[in-house]
Amino acid sequence: MAHLETTAEVLRNRGVSRRDFMKFCALTAVAMGLGPGADLAIAQALSTKPRLPVLWINGLSCSCCTESFLRTAHPLAADIILSMIALDYQDTIMAAAGHQANETYEQAIEKYKGQYILALEGNVPMNEQGMYCIDGGKPFYEKLKMGVEHAKAVVAWGTCASWGCVQAASPNPTAATPLHKLFPNKPQIKVPGCPAIPEVMSAILTYIITYDRLPSLDSQGRPEMFYGVRVHDQCYRRAHFDAGQFVESWDDEGARSGLCLYKMGCKGPTTYNACPSTRWNNGVSFPIQSGHGCIGCSEQNFWDQQSFYDRITTIPHMGTNSTAETVGVAAVAGVAAGVAIHGAASMVRHACCDKKKAPEVNEDTSKS
Amino acid sequence: MSYEYKTQGYNVVDAGRRLVVDPVTRIEGHLRCEVNINDDNVITNAVSCGTIFRGIEIILKGRDPRDAWAFTERICGVCTGTHALSSVQAVENALGIDIPDNANIIRNLMQLCLMYHDHLVHLYHLTGLDWVDVVSASTADPKATSELAQKLSPWPNSSPGYFQSVKDKLLKLINSGQLGIFTNGYWGHPAYKLPPEANLMVVAHYIEALDFQKDVVHIHTIFGGKNPHPNWLVGGVPCSLNIDGVGAADVINQERLDFILQVIERCRTFAQQVVIPDTLALASFYGDWLNIGGGLSKLSVLAYGGIPDIANDYTDKSLLLPPGAIINGNFNEVLPVSLTDPEEIQETVNHSWYKSYPAGKIGLHPWEGITEPHYNPGPNIKGTPTALKQVDERDRYSWLKTPLWRGHQMEVGPLARMLIGYARKNSEITDLVDDFLGRAGGVPVTVLQSTLGRIAARSLELAWSAEKMRYFYDRLITNLKNGVRATANTTKWKPETWPTTELRGVGFTEAPRGALGHWIKIKDRKIENYQCVVPTTWNGAPRSPDGQLSAYEASLMNTHMDIPEQPLEILRTLHSFDPCLACSTHIIGPDGKDLLTVRMDRGM
């Protein structure tokens, strides 16, 4: 077998100077919010390890996470794909197709047993014997299972893989099921968002490469460094919330002056994500900056929390510096629950949702 | 037992060897393709199977129509935003809401940005590897590549040293033992015709385009807050305009406008100096592919039209991408298209994994659409229902329905738009096409009706969309100069202002891949029924009830394959449509009773 180059070697061979390499490590350390000396640790790790093999597969999804990943600016997607990781399977951009693609997948599993990251985009339909998502003539679930079995760890990209997302919204006709419910015992990271933020996706891979471990996760399996604080708590419009200055109607003077969007249905107070700090697409903007409230796309069942334009009525008190570990769980009315109480909570949730939805369903069907 | 029949000028024969490509990669979603080849390795039967089903439309039932854009936008993360645009238009159409001129301009800027981005990624990252041999590129003489590049274009990244550095990177990757996304490609396949220096040039542009595409979407990020999946609004756009306010504050101020203009100008330059020259280079080396893969583009093409120049005017007069239908190969006559006439657009399910329509109905207009999914591949498949070795195309074989226009299978997409615009003598489109044909050596317009022509049509439209972005940007500035700054109409924002009777609306546009329509019924201020008929449903459908082939299937017919086990020719033609399968499967309908009882415990 050919010598497997380290990431640093690959970068050097691609014409990246030592100075630029160190600059990249420092930027990465800053992007991940790491302390002094972390850049050296990153440099050390990238200089001694072969490229991390990543197999990335798609179930029921819209491919927005793939697209988001390709938008990452630091590091550049081309640098990640060609230098930092060995992306042996990614069916949206890989060269091979058909049986050659399937062979690539199987060979990579065999070659890197226990060493590769399995990245799942989308989720798995369990109705119709899994044939709502067919891959190679078989249910997609089989492909996922094969990959998960020998993976070192599994990354659930986006809200589809993490929680279910749009195809799992009520009444979830395909029985679309997120990763942790299928493989509860496999080490995994949830990176929710619809899609996840590009630079957050790449930073999580960089973290794994650098430290050879998964980042610290909250009780729901999300990296704390990006999902530890509410959108509301980092929002640059927060001062207007505290001062009671709100947009009252689309395109009113308040909207033109950037007042708080809470009354327009903004879900920032109950959403955990890095949108206001990392922002989107190389820090260009984020939804609230563009004038639309947060729709809460990184939260579980966000589709089923009434209209995006309904004001939320239960939010933590102003000025609290809460985290996902504390009041957040209570704040997201009926949505989230810690692992320990998960079972009980979901039973309550379903009873509640079913009750709410049932009359509408009956009404609709009786009309027809 | 083999069968044989004639349709649309093809002789379909299912004898000979059967080849299966599953998954078809470098697309959005999941697609399977089966073909039969004869002793001369020529395709005699093509079968396109959509193998993913998500059911967004049933999920929409009973919800707030103002939210629909967010659900339907998630139909596709690649052509992100175009479903949202159709959705807000459908809701506005149903409720009788007019939007301000600025909102129309900003929506057009977002749609054109999407079109540019989508075509760019398609050309280099999705179909590019079908035409460019990455391994061959690593053998190129960088000096010769530099000479070629400078002959074709003034693009500054064209020195021998630059191409040497790209070659070095490529060599290191190949020698690293970890080829990543290039693993198991069909490198060295005899159907690759580019000389090494041209391969190296396009590989360099593959990497440049990958870096550039992330900047193109900044237009979405500024107006919509993020990409993929920017935010939209019924009644206008969510972003406000504020040039002279205190502190030049949120949301769109001069800094943001300058940012957008800079992206637009980069788009124009990249189109003229990289994309169009590369397309011409491909055409010069792959002349034979201007005669392969034409399929339905020679017979029946359809466009709904898009990019309204005048706010709230969705008629011929206003649409910069003109609508129309051409059937039976009569390119002298463009027929008008109505999205509300129940006799024009109908969907059928005879070859799809759904229950048959009741009362002997064959086709249904989207407003009346019924869908009851039922996976039933029939008794004559090879393998088992959960381990398919071969589907039975005489039975049901796809999650896609088959939409028909006045009974015809139709091709939609950039090529259809160019052909319809050309036939209608739309001066912008005829200028664009004639200029390209002239630069390609004076070839006739009919060469566009081919696999490579489909790709060329995308490049032309990419260049057009960059110019139109500049046009709408200037219009926005003119409005600001004149003090026109409204971006939303909120008079009917609150559901209490709506009637409770049944309201019907339709919203449509030209998505990058082709004609896109959303049909909505609102009753009691909630969504009663929602149906999308999308580009890939048109192009990638299974057969019609009377055995007509869809655009994918027809385009593969009669193609010769050099090495059947390495199906490069199949990929080239399928990729020329830029398949998008998550978009193309439906579940909806007033009779969706069974569906609503199919519930899994989401907490499992």
Short mmCIF file of N, CA, C and O in Angstrom, two decimals, chain A residues 301 305 329-336 345 349:
data_model
loop_
_atom_site.label_atom_id
_atom_site.label_comp_id
_atom_site.label_asym_id
_atom_site.label_seq_id
_atom_site.Cartn_x
_atom_site.Cartn_y
_atom_site.Cartn_z
N ASN A 301 -38.37 18.63 16.19
CA ASN A 301 -39.78 18.87 15.88
C ASN A 301 -40.13 20.32 15.63
O ASN A 301 -41.24 20.76 15.90
N GLN A 305 -44.26 23.02 15.83
CA GLN A 305 -44.50 23.97 16.92
C GLN A 305 -45.34 25.15 16.42
O GLN A 305 -44.95 26.29 16.50
N VAL A 329 -33.92 23.33 28.30
CA VAL A 329 -34.77 22.14 28.20
C VAL A 329 -36.20 22.50 28.55
O VAL A 329 -37.14 22.13 27.86
N ALA A 330 -36.36 23.26 29.59
CA ALA A 330 -37.70 23.65 29.98
C ALA A 330 -38.27 24.70 29.04
O ALA A 330 -39.46 24.75 28.78
N ALA A 331 -37.38 25.51 28.48
CA ALA A 331 -37.84 26.63 27.67
C ALA A 331 -38.53 26.17 26.40
O ALA A 331 -39.52 26.73 25.98
N VAL A 332 -38.00 25.16 25.78
CA VAL A 332 -38.56 24.71 24.51
C VAL A 332 -39.80 23.90 24.83
O VAL A 332 -39.76 22.71 25.02
N ALA A 333 -40.92 24.60 24.85
CA ALA A 333 -42.14 23.99 25.37
C ALA A 333 -42.46 22.66 24.69
O ALA A 333 -42.75 22.62 23.51
N GLY A 334 -42.38 21.60 25.45
CA GLY A 334 -42.76 20.29 24.95
C GLY A 334 -41.87 19.74 23.86
O GLY A 334 -42.19 18.76 23.23
N VAL A 335 -40.74 20.35 23.62
CA VAL A 335 -39.91 19.88 22.50
C VAL A 335 -38.83 18.93 22.97
O VAL A 335 -38.85 17.75 22.70
N ALA A 336 -37.89 19.47 23.72
CA ALA A 336 -36.70 18.70 23.99
C ALA A 336 -36.73 18.06 25.36
O ALA A 336 -37.49 18.44 26.23
N ALA A 345 -40.70 11.57 28.20
CA ALA A 345 -41.03 12.86 27.58
C ALA A 345 -41.64 12.67 26.21
O ALA A 345 -42.59 13.34 25.84
N ARG A 349 -45.15 13.90 24.76
CA ARG A 349 -45.16 14.76 23.59
C ARG A 349 -46.13 14.23 22.55
O ARG A 349 -46.93 14.95 21.98
#
